[in-house]
PDB file of C-alpha atoms in Angstrom:
ATOM      1  CA  MET A   1     -19.740  12.273 -34.369  1.00 45.00           C
ATOM      2  CA  GLU A   2     -20.252  15.966 -34.926  1.00 45.00           C
ATOM      3  CA  GLY A   3     -21.135  18.387 -32.135  1.00 44.00           C
ATOM      4  CA  GLY A   4     -24.687  18.797 -33.494  1.00 44.00           C
ATOM      5  CA  ASP A   5     -25.226  15.035 -33.479  1.00 41.00           C
ATOM      6  CA  ILE A   6     -24.128  14.826 -29.842  1.00 42.00           C
ATOM      7  CA  CYS A   7     -26.442  17.689 -28.872  1.00 40.00           C
ATOM      8  CA  SER A   8     -29.450  16.201 -30.690  1.00 41.00           C
ATOM      9  CA  ALA A   9     -28.689  12.763 -29.227  1.00 40.00           C
ATOM     10  CA  SER A  10     -28.529  14.171 -25.685  1.00 40.00           C
ATOM     11  CA  ASN A  11     -31.776  16.110 -26.265  1.00 44.00           C
ATOM     12  CA  SER A  12     -33.550  13.021 -27.544  1.00 44.00           C
ATOM     13  CA  LEU A  13     -32.238  11.006 -24.574  1.00 41.00           C
ATOM     14  CA  ARG A  14     -33.501  13.686 -22.210  1.00 47.00           C
ATOM     15  CA  VAL A  15     -36.961  13.665 -23.813  1.00 45.00           C
ATOM     16  CA  ILE A  16     -37.083   9.851 -23.739  1.00 49.00           C
ATOM     17  CA  SER A  17     -35.982   9.693 -20.112  1.00 49.00           C
ATOM     18  CA  SER A  18     -38.509  12.340 -19.007  1.00 50.00           C
ATOM     19  CA  THR A  19     -41.254  10.535 -20.915  1.00 51.00           C
ATOM     20  CA  MET A  20     -40.266   7.203 -19.378  1.00 50.00           C
ATOM     21  CA  ALA A  21     -40.155   8.773 -15.896  1.00 49.00           C
ATOM     22  CA  ARG A  22     -43.614  10.304 -16.359  1.00 52.00           C
ATOM     23  CA  ASP A  23     -45.019   7.019 -17.694  1.00 53.00           C
ATOM     24  CA  HIS A  24     -43.423   5.077 -14.803  1.00 48.00           C
ATOM     25  CA  ALA A  25     -44.867   7.555 -12.287  1.00 48.00           C
ATOM     26  CA  THR A  26     -48.291   7.193 -13.903  1.00 50.00           C
ATOM     27  CA  THR A  27     -48.168   3.396 -13.772  1.00 48.00           C
ATOM     28  CA  ALA A  28     -46.870   3.476 -10.213  1.00 46.00           C
ATOM     29  CA  MET A  29     -49.783   5.703  -9.198  1.00 48.00           C
ATOM     30  CA  ASP A  30     -52.260   3.375 -10.928  1.00 50.00           C
ATOM     31  CA  VAL A  31     -51.345   0.324  -8.848  1.00 48.00           C
ATOM     32  CA  PHE A  32     -54.345   0.752  -6.580  1.00 47.00           C
ATOM     33  CA  SER A  33     -56.684   2.561  -8.974  1.00 47.00           C
ATOM     34  CA  ARG A  34     -59.876   0.983 -10.159  1.00 43.00           C
ATOM     35  CA  SER A  35     -59.737   2.108 -13.773  1.00 44.00           C
ATOM     36  CA  SER A  36     -56.179   2.229 -15.039  1.00 41.00           C
ATOM     37  CA  GLY A  37     -57.227   1.827 -18.676  1.00 40.00           C
ATOM     38  CA  VAL A  38     -58.429   5.413 -19.063  1.00 44.00           C
ATOM     39  CA  ASP A  39     -56.396   7.256 -21.715  1.00 51.00           C
ATOM     40  CA  GLU A  40     -55.065  10.744 -21.136  1.00 50.00           C
ATOM     41  CA  ASP A  41     -56.693  13.622 -22.891  1.00 64.00           C
ATOM     42  CA  ASP A  42     -54.674  14.603 -25.969  1.00 74.00           C
ATOM     43  CA  GLU A  43     -54.906  18.313 -25.248  1.00 72.00           C
ATOM     44  CA  GLU A  44     -53.633  17.829 -21.690  1.00 69.00           C
ATOM     45  CA  ALA A  45     -50.780  15.634 -22.951  1.00 74.00           C
ATOM     46  CA  LEU A  46     -49.789  18.363 -25.431  1.00 75.00           C
ATOM     47  CA  LYS A  47     -49.779  20.983 -22.695  1.00 73.00           C
ATOM     48  CA  TRP A  48     -47.585  18.774 -20.483  1.00 70.00           C
ATOM     49  CA  ALA A  49     -45.203  18.235 -23.388  1.00 76.00           C
ATOM     50  CA  ALA A  50     -45.013  21.987 -23.983  1.00 73.00           C
ATOM     51  CA  LEU A  51     -44.254  22.583 -20.288  1.00 70.00           C
ATOM     52  CA  GLU A  52     -41.508  19.959 -20.331  1.00 73.00           C
ATOM     53  CA  LYS A  53     -39.770  21.795 -23.185  1.00 75.00           C
ATOM     54  CA  LEU A  54     -39.586  25.042 -21.212  1.00 72.00           C
ATOM     55  CA  PRO A  55     -36.329  25.985 -19.498  1.00 73.00           C
ATOM     56  CA  THR A  56     -36.100  24.861 -15.884  1.00 71.00           C
ATOM     57  CA  PHE A  57     -36.601  28.358 -14.422  1.00 68.00           C
ATOM     58  CA  ASP A  58     -39.809  28.899 -16.447  1.00 69.00           C
ATOM     59  CA  ARG A  59     -41.026  25.365 -15.763  1.00 67.00           C
ATOM     60  CA  LEU A  60     -40.988  26.072 -12.020  1.00 70.00           C
ATOM     61  CA  ARG A  61     -43.328  29.022 -12.451  1.00 75.00           C
ATOM     62  CA  LYS A  62     -45.927  27.425 -14.725  1.00 74.00           C
ATOM     63  CA  GLY A  63     -48.368  24.629 -14.088  1.00 72.00           C
ATOM     64  CA  ILE A  64     -51.483  22.944 -15.380  1.00 69.00           C
ATOM     65  CA  LEU A  65     -54.611  23.366 -13.313  1.00 69.00           C
ATOM     66  CA  MET A  66     -57.506  20.992 -13.819  1.00 66.00           C
ATOM     67  CA  ALA A  67     -60.887  22.702 -13.685  1.00 65.00           C
ATOM     68  CA  SER A  68     -63.030  21.469 -10.812  1.00 60.00           C
ATOM     69  CA  ARG A  69     -66.312  21.263 -12.723  1.00 61.00           C
ATOM     70  CA  GLY A  70     -65.529  18.972 -15.634  1.00 60.00           C
ATOM     71  CA  GLY A  71     -63.609  21.609 -17.580  1.00 61.00           C
ATOM     72  CA  GLY A  72     -60.328  21.103 -19.318  1.00 65.00           C
ATOM     73  CA  ALA A  73     -56.806  21.728 -18.148  1.00 67.00           C
ATOM     74  CA  ASN A  74     -55.582  25.315 -18.066  1.00 72.00           C
ATOM     75  CA  GLU A  75     -51.969  26.485 -18.110  1.00 74.00           C
ATOM     76  CA  ILE A  76     -51.370  28.978 -15.296  1.00 77.00           C
ATOM     77  CA  ASP A  77     -48.482  31.196 -14.262  1.00 80.00           C
ATOM     78  CA  ILE A  78     -47.945  30.769 -10.531  1.00 78.00           C
ATOM     79  CA  GLN A  79     -46.429  34.241 -10.088  1.00 81.00           C
ATOM     80  CA  ASN A  80     -49.492  36.001 -11.523  1.00 82.00           C
ATOM     81  CA  LEU A  81     -52.006  34.347  -9.181  1.00 81.00           C
ATOM     82  CA  GLY A  82     -53.809  36.634  -6.789  1.00 84.00           C
ATOM     83  CA  PHE A  83     -54.209  36.007  -3.068  1.00 87.00           C
ATOM     84  CA  HIS A  84     -57.611  34.325  -3.354  1.00 85.00           C
ATOM     85  CA  GLU A  85     -56.549  32.145  -6.297  1.00 81.00           C
ATOM     86  CA  ARG A  86     -53.455  30.975  -4.384  1.00 82.00           C
ATOM     87  CA  LYS A  87     -55.553  30.249  -1.313  1.00 85.00           C
ATOM     88  CA  ARG A  88     -58.098  28.238  -3.323  1.00 80.00           C
ATOM     89  CA  LEU A  89     -55.316  26.342  -5.093  1.00 78.00           C
ATOM     90  CA  MET A  90     -53.590  25.448  -1.819  1.00 80.00           C
ATOM     91  CA  GLU A  91     -56.874  24.354  -0.187  1.00 82.00           C
ATOM     92  CA  ARG A  92     -57.692  22.200  -3.187  1.00 77.00           C
ATOM     93  CA  LEU A  93     -54.224  20.604  -3.229  1.00 73.00           C
ATOM     94  CA  VAL A  94     -54.330  19.846   0.486  1.00 75.00           C
ATOM     95  CA  ARG A  95     -57.896  18.480   0.285  1.00 76.00           C
ATOM     96  CA  ASP A  96     -57.058  16.245  -2.680  1.00 70.00           C
ATOM     97  CA  ALA A  97     -53.876  15.015  -0.998  1.00 69.00           C
ATOM     98  CA  GLU A  98     -55.770  14.099   2.181  1.00 69.00           C
ATOM     99  CA  GLU A  99     -58.457  12.210   0.245  1.00 73.00           C
ATOM    100  CA  ASP A 100     -55.895  10.430  -1.925  1.00 76.00           C
ATOM    101  CA  ASN A 101     -53.830   9.392   1.105  1.00 79.00           C
ATOM    102  CA  GLU A 102     -56.900   8.062   2.875  1.00 82.00           C
ATOM    103  CA  LYS A 103     -57.968   6.036  -0.166  1.00 83.00           C
ATOM    104  CA  PHE A 104     -54.444   4.716  -0.635  1.00 80.00           C
ATOM    105  CA  LEU A 105     -54.089   3.675   3.007  1.00 85.00           C
ATOM    106  CA  LEU A 106     -57.508   1.989   3.048  1.00 88.00           C
ATOM    107  CA  LYS A 107     -56.715   0.017  -0.110  1.00 86.00           C
ATOM    108  CA  LEU A 108     -53.292  -0.902   1.270  1.00 85.00           C
ATOM    109  CA  ARG A 109     -54.887  -2.074   4.544  1.00 87.00           C
ATOM    110  CA  ASN A 110     -57.428  -4.193   2.634  1.00 89.00           C
ATOM    111  CA  ARG A 111     -54.670  -5.709   0.525  1.00 85.00           C
ATOM    112  CA  ILE A 112     -52.550  -6.542   3.576  1.00 87.00           C
ATOM    113  CA  ASP A 113     -55.581  -8.111   5.289  1.00 88.00           C
ATOM    114  CA  ARG A 114     -56.370 -10.151   2.176  1.00 87.00           C
ATOM    115  CA  VAL A 115     -52.842 -11.512   1.950  1.00 85.00           C
ATOM    116  CA  GLY A 116     -52.706 -12.218   5.673  1.00 85.00           C
ATOM    117  CA  ILE A 117     -49.564 -10.313   6.582  1.00 84.00           C
ATOM    118  CA  ASP A 118     -49.200  -9.581  10.300  1.00 84.00           C
ATOM    119  CA  ILE A 119     -48.139  -5.995  10.894  1.00 82.00           C
ATOM    120  CA  PRO A 120     -45.598  -5.825  13.723  1.00 83.00           C
ATOM    121  CA  THR A 121     -46.686  -4.049  16.876  1.00 87.00           C
ATOM    122  CA  ILE A 122     -44.547  -1.938  19.149  1.00 89.00           C
ATOM    123  CA  GLU A 123     -44.982  -1.904  22.903  1.00 90.00           C
ATOM    124  CA  VAL A 124     -43.678   1.096  24.797  1.00 90.00           C
ATOM    125  CA  ARG A 125     -43.158   0.921  28.551  1.00 92.00           C
ATOM    126  CA  PHE A 126     -42.314   3.850  30.763  1.00 92.00           C
ATOM    127  CA  GLU A 127     -40.536   3.641  34.095  1.00 93.00           C
ATOM    128  CA  HIS A 128     -40.950   6.235  36.832  1.00 93.00           C
ATOM    129  CA  LEU A 129     -43.720   8.071  34.984  1.00 92.00           C
ATOM    130  CA  ASN A 130     -45.907  10.508  36.881  1.00 92.00           C
ATOM    131  CA  VAL A 131     -49.037  11.974  35.305  1.00 90.00           C
ATOM    132  CA  GLU A 132     -50.934  14.899  36.761  1.00 92.00           C
ATOM    133  CA  GLY A 133     -54.252  16.255  35.589  1.00 88.00           C
ATOM    134  CA  GLU A 134     -57.055  18.563  36.554  1.00 84.00           C
ATOM    135  CA  ALA A 135     -60.741  17.929  36.015  1.00 84.00           C
ATOM    136  CA  HIS A 136     -63.813  20.041  36.617  1.00 83.00           C
ATOM    137  CA  GLU A 137     -67.208  18.698  37.601  1.00 85.00           C
ATOM    138  CA  GLY A 138     -70.705  19.635  36.473  1.00 83.00           C
ATOM    139  CA  SER A 139     -71.279  22.771  34.447  1.00 83.00           C
ATOM    140  CA  ARG A 140     -67.697  23.897  35.092  1.00 82.00           C
ATOM    141  CA  ALA A 141     -66.481  21.133  32.770  1.00 81.00           C
ATOM    142  CA  LEU A 142     -68.384  22.516  29.763  1.00 83.00           C
ATOM    143  CA  PRO A 143     -66.292  24.479  27.258  1.00 83.00           C
ATOM    144  CA  THR A 144     -68.139  27.781  27.504  1.00 87.00           C
ATOM    145  CA  PHE A 145     -66.811  31.280  27.091  1.00 86.00           C
ATOM    146  CA  ILE A 146     -67.220  32.044  30.802  1.00 89.00           C
ATOM    147  CA  ASN A 147     -65.446  28.819  31.844  1.00 87.00           C
ATOM    148  CA  PHE A 148     -62.633  29.650  29.432  1.00 87.00           C
ATOM    149  CA  TRP A 149     -62.012  33.008  31.122  1.00 90.00           C
ATOM    150  CA  ILE A 150     -62.299  31.507  34.607  1.00 88.00           C
ATOM    151  CA  ASP A 151     -59.657  28.912  33.656  1.00 85.00           C
ATOM    152  CA  ILE A 152     -57.348  31.661  32.413  1.00 88.00           C
ATOM    153  CA  LEU A 153     -57.777  33.684  35.608  1.00 88.00           C
ATOM    154  CA  GLU A 154     -57.020  30.631  37.766  1.00 82.00           C
TER     155      GLU A 154
END
């Protein structure tokens, strides 16, 4: 084999492996989804393919951001985002992750209940444990600004 053939073969293997990894990740994510038969948008797929061809350093600094109100996917440069754009992006990512985790855990719980698997329980016992606490009665127990300052002064 010539050197060019080896290079093109390794490039094609890299593209095939990245495509297979992305397809496997997509199918793994669709295990609990309701509609797994929805096809990807061609434009979004082309943008992902273009990002995959970028060098690693550039790939770390670019991403595809889905518009929140039914718009398409936009390619963004992470370094050029302003403070407010970064804040909104982080809030959206955290919010979506929390919702996705909750949905996943609820579906997993329903599936475990349907199958009838008993989840093991753990019992923790403490020896020689002393617990102390303070409690206020009446209006002193309410979390008001005045009670806050009185607690600090005490």
